[in-house]
Short mmCIF file of C-alpha atoms in Angstrom, two decimals:
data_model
loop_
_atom_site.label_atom_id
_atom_site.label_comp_id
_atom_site.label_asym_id
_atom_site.label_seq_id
_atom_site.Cartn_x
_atom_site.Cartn_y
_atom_site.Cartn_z
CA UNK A 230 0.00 0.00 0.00
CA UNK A 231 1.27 3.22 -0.84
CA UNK A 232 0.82 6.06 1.26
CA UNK A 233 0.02 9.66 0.67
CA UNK A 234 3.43 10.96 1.10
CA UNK A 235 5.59 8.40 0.56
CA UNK A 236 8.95 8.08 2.21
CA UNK A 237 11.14 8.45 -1.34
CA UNK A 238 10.10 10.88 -3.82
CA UNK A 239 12.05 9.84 -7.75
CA UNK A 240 12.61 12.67 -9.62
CA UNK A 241 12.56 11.98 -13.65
CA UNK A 242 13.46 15.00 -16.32
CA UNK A 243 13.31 14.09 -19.54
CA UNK A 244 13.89 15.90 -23.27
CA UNK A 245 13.64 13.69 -25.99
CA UNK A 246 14.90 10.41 -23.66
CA UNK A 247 12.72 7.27 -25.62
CA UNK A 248 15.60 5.19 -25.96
CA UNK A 249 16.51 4.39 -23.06
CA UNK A 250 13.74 5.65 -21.53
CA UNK A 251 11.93 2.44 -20.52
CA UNK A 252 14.57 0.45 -19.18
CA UNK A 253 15.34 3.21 -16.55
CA UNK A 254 11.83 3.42 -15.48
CA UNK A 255 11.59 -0.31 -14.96
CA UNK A 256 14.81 -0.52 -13.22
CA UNK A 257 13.18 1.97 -10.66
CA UNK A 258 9.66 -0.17 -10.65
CA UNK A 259 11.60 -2.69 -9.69
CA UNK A 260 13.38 -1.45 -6.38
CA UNK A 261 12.89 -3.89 -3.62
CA UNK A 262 12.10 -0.71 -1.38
CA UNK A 263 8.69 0.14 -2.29
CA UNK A 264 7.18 3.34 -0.73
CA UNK A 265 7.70 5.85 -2.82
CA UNK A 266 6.30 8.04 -6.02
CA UNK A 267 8.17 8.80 -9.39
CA UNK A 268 7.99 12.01 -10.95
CA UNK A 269 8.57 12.46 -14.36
CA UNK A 270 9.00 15.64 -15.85
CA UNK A 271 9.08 15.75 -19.88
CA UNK A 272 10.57 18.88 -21.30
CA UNK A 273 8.30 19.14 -24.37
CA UNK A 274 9.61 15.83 -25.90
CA UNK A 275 9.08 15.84 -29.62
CA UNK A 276 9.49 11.77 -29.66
CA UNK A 277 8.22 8.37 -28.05
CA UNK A 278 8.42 9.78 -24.63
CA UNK A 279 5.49 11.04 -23.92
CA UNK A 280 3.89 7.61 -24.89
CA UNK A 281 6.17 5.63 -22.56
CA UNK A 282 5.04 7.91 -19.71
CA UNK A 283 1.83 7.69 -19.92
CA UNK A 284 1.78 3.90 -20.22
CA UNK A 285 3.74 3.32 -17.07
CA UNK A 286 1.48 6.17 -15.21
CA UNK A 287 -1.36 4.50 -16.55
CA UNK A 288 -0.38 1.33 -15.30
CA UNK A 289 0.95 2.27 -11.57
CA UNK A 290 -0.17 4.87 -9.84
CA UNK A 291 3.05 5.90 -7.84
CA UNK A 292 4.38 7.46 -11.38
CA UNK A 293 3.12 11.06 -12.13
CA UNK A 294 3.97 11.84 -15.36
CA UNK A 295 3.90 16.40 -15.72
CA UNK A 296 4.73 17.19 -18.78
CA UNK A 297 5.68 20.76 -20.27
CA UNK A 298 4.94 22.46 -23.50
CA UNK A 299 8.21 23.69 -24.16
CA UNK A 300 12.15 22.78 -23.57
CA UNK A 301 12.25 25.35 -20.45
CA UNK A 302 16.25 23.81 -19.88
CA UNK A 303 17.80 20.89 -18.04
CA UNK A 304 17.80 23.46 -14.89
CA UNK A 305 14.13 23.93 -14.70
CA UNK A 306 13.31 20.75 -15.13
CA UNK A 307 14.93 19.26 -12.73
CA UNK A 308 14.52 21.84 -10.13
CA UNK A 309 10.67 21.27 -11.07
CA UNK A 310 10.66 17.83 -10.09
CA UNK A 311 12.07 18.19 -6.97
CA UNK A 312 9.11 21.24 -6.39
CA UNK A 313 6.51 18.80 -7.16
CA UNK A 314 7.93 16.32 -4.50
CA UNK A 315 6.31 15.33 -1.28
CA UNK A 316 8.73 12.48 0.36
CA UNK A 317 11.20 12.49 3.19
CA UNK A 318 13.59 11.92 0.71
CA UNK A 319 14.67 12.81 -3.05
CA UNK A 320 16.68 11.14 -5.47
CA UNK A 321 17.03 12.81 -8.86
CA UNK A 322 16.95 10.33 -11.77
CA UNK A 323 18.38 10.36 -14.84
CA UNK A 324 16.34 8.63 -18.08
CA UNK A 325 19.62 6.61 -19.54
CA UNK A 326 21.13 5.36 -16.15
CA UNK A 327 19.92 2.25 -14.75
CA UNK A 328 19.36 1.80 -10.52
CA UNK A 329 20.16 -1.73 -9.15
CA UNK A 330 16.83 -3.25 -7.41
CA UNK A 331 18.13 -3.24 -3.86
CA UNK A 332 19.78 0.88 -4.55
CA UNK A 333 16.62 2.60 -2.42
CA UNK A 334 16.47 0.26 0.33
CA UNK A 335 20.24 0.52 1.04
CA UNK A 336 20.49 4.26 0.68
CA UNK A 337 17.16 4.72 2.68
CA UNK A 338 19.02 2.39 5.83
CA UNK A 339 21.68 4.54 6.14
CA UNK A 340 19.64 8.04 6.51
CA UNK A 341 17.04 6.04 8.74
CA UNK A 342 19.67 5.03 10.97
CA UNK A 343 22.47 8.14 10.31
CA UNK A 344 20.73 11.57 11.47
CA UNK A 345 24.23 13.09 10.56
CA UNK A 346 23.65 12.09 7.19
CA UNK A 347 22.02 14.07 4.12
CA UNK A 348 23.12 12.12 1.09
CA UNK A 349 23.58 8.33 0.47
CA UNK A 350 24.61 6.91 -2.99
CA UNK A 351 25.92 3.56 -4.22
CA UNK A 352 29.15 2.90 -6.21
CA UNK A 353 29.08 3.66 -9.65
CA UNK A 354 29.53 0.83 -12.82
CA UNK A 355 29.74 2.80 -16.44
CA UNK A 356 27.87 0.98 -18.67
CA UNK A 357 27.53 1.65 -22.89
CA UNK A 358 24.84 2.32 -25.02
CA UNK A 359 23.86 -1.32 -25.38
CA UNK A 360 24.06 -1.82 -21.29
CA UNK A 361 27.37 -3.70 -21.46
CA UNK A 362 29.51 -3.18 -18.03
CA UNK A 363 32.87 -0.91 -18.83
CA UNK A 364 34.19 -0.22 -15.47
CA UNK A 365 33.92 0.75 -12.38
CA UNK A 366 34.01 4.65 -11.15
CA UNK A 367 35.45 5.86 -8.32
CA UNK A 368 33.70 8.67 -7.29
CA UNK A 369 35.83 9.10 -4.14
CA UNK A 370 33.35 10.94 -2.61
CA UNK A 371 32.98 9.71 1.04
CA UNK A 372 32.67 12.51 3.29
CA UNK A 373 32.38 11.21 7.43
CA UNK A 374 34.51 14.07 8.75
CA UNK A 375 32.05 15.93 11.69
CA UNK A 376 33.98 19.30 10.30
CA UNK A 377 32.15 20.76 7.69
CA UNK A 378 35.42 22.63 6.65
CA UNK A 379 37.04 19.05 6.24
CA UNK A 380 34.07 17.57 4.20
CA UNK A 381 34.15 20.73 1.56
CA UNK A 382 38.16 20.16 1.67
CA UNK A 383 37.95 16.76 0.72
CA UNK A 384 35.35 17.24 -2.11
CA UNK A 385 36.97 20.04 -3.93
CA UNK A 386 40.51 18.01 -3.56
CA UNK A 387 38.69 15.25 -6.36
CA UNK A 388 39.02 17.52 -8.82
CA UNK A 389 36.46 17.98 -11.70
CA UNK A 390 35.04 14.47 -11.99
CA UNK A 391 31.67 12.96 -12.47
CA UNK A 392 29.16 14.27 -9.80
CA UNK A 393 27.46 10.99 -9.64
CA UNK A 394 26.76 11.62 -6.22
CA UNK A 395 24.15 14.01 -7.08
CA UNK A 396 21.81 11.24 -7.93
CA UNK A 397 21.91 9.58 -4.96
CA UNK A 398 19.19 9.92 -1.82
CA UNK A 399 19.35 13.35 -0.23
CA UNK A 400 17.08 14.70 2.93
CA UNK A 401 14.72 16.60 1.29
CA UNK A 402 14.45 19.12 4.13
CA UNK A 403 18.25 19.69 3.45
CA UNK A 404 17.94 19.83 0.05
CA UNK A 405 14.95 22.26 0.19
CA UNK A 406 17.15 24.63 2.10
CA UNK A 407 19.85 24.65 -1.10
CA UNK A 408 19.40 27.00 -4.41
CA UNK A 409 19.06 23.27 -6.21
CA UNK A 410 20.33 22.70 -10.12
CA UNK A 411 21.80 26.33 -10.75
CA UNK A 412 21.54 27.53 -14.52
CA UNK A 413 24.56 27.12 -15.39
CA UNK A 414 27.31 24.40 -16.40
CA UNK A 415 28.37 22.50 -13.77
CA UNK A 416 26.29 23.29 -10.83
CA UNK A 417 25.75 20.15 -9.55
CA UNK A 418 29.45 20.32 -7.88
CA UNK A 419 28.28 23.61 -6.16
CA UNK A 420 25.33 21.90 -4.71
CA UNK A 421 27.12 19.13 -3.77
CA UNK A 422 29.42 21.55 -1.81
CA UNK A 423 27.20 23.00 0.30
CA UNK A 424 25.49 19.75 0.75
CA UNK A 425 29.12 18.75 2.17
CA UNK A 426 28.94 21.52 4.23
CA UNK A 427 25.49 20.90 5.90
CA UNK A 428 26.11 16.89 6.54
CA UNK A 429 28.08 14.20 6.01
CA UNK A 430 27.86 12.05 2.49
CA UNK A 431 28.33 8.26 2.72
CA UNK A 432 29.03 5.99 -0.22
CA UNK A 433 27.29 2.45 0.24
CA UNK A 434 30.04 0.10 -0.55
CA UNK A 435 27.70 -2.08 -3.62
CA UNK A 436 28.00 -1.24 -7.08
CA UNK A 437 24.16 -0.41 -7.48
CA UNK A 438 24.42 2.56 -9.58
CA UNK A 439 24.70 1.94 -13.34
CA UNK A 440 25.48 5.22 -15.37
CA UNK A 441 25.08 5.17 -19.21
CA UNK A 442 27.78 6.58 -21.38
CA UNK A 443 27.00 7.30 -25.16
CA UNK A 444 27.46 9.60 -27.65
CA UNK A 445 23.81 11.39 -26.28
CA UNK A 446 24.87 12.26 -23.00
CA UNK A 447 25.08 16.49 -21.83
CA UNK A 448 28.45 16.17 -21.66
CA UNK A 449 29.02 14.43 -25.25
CA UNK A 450 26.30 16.12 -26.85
CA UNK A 451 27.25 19.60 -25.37
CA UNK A 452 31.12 19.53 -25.87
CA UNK A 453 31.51 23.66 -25.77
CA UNK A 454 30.69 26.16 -22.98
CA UNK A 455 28.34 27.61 -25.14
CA UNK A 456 26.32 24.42 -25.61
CA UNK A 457 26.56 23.41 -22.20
CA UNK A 458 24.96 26.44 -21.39
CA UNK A 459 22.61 26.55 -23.61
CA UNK A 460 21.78 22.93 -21.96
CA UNK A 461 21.00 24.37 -18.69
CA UNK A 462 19.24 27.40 -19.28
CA UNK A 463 18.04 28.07 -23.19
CA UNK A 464 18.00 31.81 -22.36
CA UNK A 465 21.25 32.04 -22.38
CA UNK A 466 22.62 34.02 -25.22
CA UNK A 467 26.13 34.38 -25.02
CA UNK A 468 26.23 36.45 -22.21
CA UNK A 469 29.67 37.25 -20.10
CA UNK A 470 30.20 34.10 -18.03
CA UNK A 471 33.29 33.51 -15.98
CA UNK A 472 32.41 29.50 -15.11
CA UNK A 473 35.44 29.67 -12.75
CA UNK A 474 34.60 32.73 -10.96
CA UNK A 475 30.60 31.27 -10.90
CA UNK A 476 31.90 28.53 -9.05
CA UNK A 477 34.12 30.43 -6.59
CA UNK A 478 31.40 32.66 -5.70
CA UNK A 479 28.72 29.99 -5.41
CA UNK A 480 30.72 28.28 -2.93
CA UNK A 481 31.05 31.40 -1.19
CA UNK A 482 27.60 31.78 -1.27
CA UNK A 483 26.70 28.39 -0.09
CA UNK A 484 29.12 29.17 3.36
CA UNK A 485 27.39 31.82 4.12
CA UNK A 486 23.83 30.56 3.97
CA UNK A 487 25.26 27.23 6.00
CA UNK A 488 24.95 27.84 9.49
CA UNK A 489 28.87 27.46 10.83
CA UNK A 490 30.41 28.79 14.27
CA UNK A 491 32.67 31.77 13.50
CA UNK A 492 35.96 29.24 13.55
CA UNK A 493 34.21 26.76 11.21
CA UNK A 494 33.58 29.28 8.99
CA UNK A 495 37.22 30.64 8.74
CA UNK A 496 38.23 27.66 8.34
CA UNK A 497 35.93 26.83 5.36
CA UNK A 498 37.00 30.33 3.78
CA UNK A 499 40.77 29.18 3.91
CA UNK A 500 39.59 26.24 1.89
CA UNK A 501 38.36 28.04 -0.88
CA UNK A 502 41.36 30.00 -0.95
CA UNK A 503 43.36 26.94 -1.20
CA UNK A 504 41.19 26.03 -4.35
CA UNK A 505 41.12 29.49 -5.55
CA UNK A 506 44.88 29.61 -5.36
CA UNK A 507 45.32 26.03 -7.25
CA UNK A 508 43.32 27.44 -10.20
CA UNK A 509 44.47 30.66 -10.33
CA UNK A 510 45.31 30.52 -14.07
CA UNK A 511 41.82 29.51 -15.04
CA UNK A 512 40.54 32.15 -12.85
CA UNK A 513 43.00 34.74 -14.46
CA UNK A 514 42.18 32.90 -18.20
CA UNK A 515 38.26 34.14 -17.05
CA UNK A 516 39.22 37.65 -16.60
CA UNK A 517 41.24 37.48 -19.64
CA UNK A 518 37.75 36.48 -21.84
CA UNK A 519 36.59 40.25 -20.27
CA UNK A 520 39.31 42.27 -22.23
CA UNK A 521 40.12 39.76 -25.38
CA UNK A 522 37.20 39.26 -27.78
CA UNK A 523 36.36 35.55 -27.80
CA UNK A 524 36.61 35.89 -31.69
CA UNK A 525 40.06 36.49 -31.28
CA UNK A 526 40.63 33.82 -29.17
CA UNK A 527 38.75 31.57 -31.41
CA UNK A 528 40.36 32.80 -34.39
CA UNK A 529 44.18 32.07 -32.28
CA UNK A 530 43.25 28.59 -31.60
CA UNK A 531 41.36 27.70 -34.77
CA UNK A 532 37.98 26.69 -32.67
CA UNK A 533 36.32 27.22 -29.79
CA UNK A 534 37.83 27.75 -26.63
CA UNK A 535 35.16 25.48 -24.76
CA UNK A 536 34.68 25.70 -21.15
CA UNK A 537 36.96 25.85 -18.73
CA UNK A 538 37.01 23.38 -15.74
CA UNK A 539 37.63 23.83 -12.24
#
């Protein structure tokens, strides 16, 4: 029996996602932990995905299939799913990646039983487009420390990997208290930094988390800033963006919304400097985009510059 607000809300965006569409939702149908509702939020899909929706809401009634008129941007729509949410927890799905049938009742253990705790995820296996096993990932993102200061530390020390963490279970009332998805490229590490700084993250040791690479994915399919932006937010129209900067500041941001004792905070300050200071030529390369045309650059380097990473 499933109740009125269940204890896991699924969150589903989706543009255009009907090939791999179905196998995702089923591997979520499937989960051994039952008590929850999936959300799926279609961003004005132009193919099969509206159909495969509304056969699976049609058929069980914890899927609630929304569905918008227009491609409002991967932002939006995933920061809408999350809005339409009602559990005590919230795990963002994504419409390629497959979740092992035992991934909701191990992540939802560890938050019943760890207070101290506002995200659980699984180990990650990369998979292909035809569902074949590639490797393992280390995300290396298991964050126990009780200092908030060491948590943020040890996440930005990773350096600019896969944020697969950012599909795993989060508190909702935690989450709720974040900016969510920002709109722009690469936001997910900023909200997994100030989730670092509210609570711990723990990694459940099982490879239960099966991520889909192909030649579709944001990354692959957005290769320059410009796309990737363009992913996030389809207002944007080539406006001045400094991604480095963005991120500093965001991080800033996020320590000074997190409640922290006055030594706490210092100390998470001297952390960003540390980061600050270990990308200090992307953050001067961002100030030189202010003063240099990016024709010019483009024209120097015979394409275009893409984005630069943390």
């Amino acid at each position: 029996m499933i109740r009125e607000k269940p204890t896991v809300s699924l969150g589903l965006p989706v543009f255009n996602g009907e090939r791999f569409l179905d196998e995702a939702i089923r591997s979520l149908l499937a989960q051994t932990y039952e008590d929850f509702e999936l959300i799926i939020r279609d961003n004005g899909s132009t193919d099969g995905t509206e159909a495969i929706c509304r056969r699976y809401a049609d058929r069980d009634p914890r899927v609630k299939y929304v569905r918008s008129d227009r491609n409002l941007g991967a932002a939006i729509n995933y920061n809408r799913c999350f809005e339409l949410s009602s559990g005590t927890y919230f795990k963002w799905c994504a419409h390629d990646d497959v979740c092992a049938p035992s991934y909701l009742e191990r992540c939802v253990a560890v938050l019943d039983r760890h207070p101290e705790v506002v995200l659980a995820y699984p180990r990650t296996v990369i998979i292909d487009e035809f569902g074949r096993e590639v490797s393992e990932y280390a995300d290396n993102i298991d964050l126990r420390s009780e200092r908030p200061a060491e948590r943020l530390r040890a996440l930005l020390a990773r350096g600019p990997l896969e944020c697969n963490a950012v599909f795993g279970l989060i508190r909702s009332d935690v989450l709720r208290r974040t900016p969510l998805i920002g709109r722009y490229a690469a936001s997910d590490e900023n909200l997994l930094g100030e989730l670092a700084l509210r609570g711990q993250i723990w990694q459940v040791p099982e490879p239960l988390f099966f991520r889909r690479d192909h030649p579709q994915t944001s990354l692959r399919a957005n290769a320059s800033l410009k796309e990737r932006e363009r992913w996030f937010d389809p207002s944007w129209r080539g406006r001045i963006y400094l991604p480095c900067w963005r991120w500093l500041i965001e991080y800033v941001r996020s320590s000074r919304r997190v409640p922290l004792r006055a030594g706490e905070r210092l100390r998470v300050y001297a952390v960003l400097l540390g980061w600050a200071y270990r990308r200090k030529r992307s953050l001067i390369g961002n100030l030189v985009l202010l003063v240099v045309p990016r024709e010019w650059i483009e024209g120097l380097l015979g394409r275009h510059p893409g984005p630069v990473r943390p």
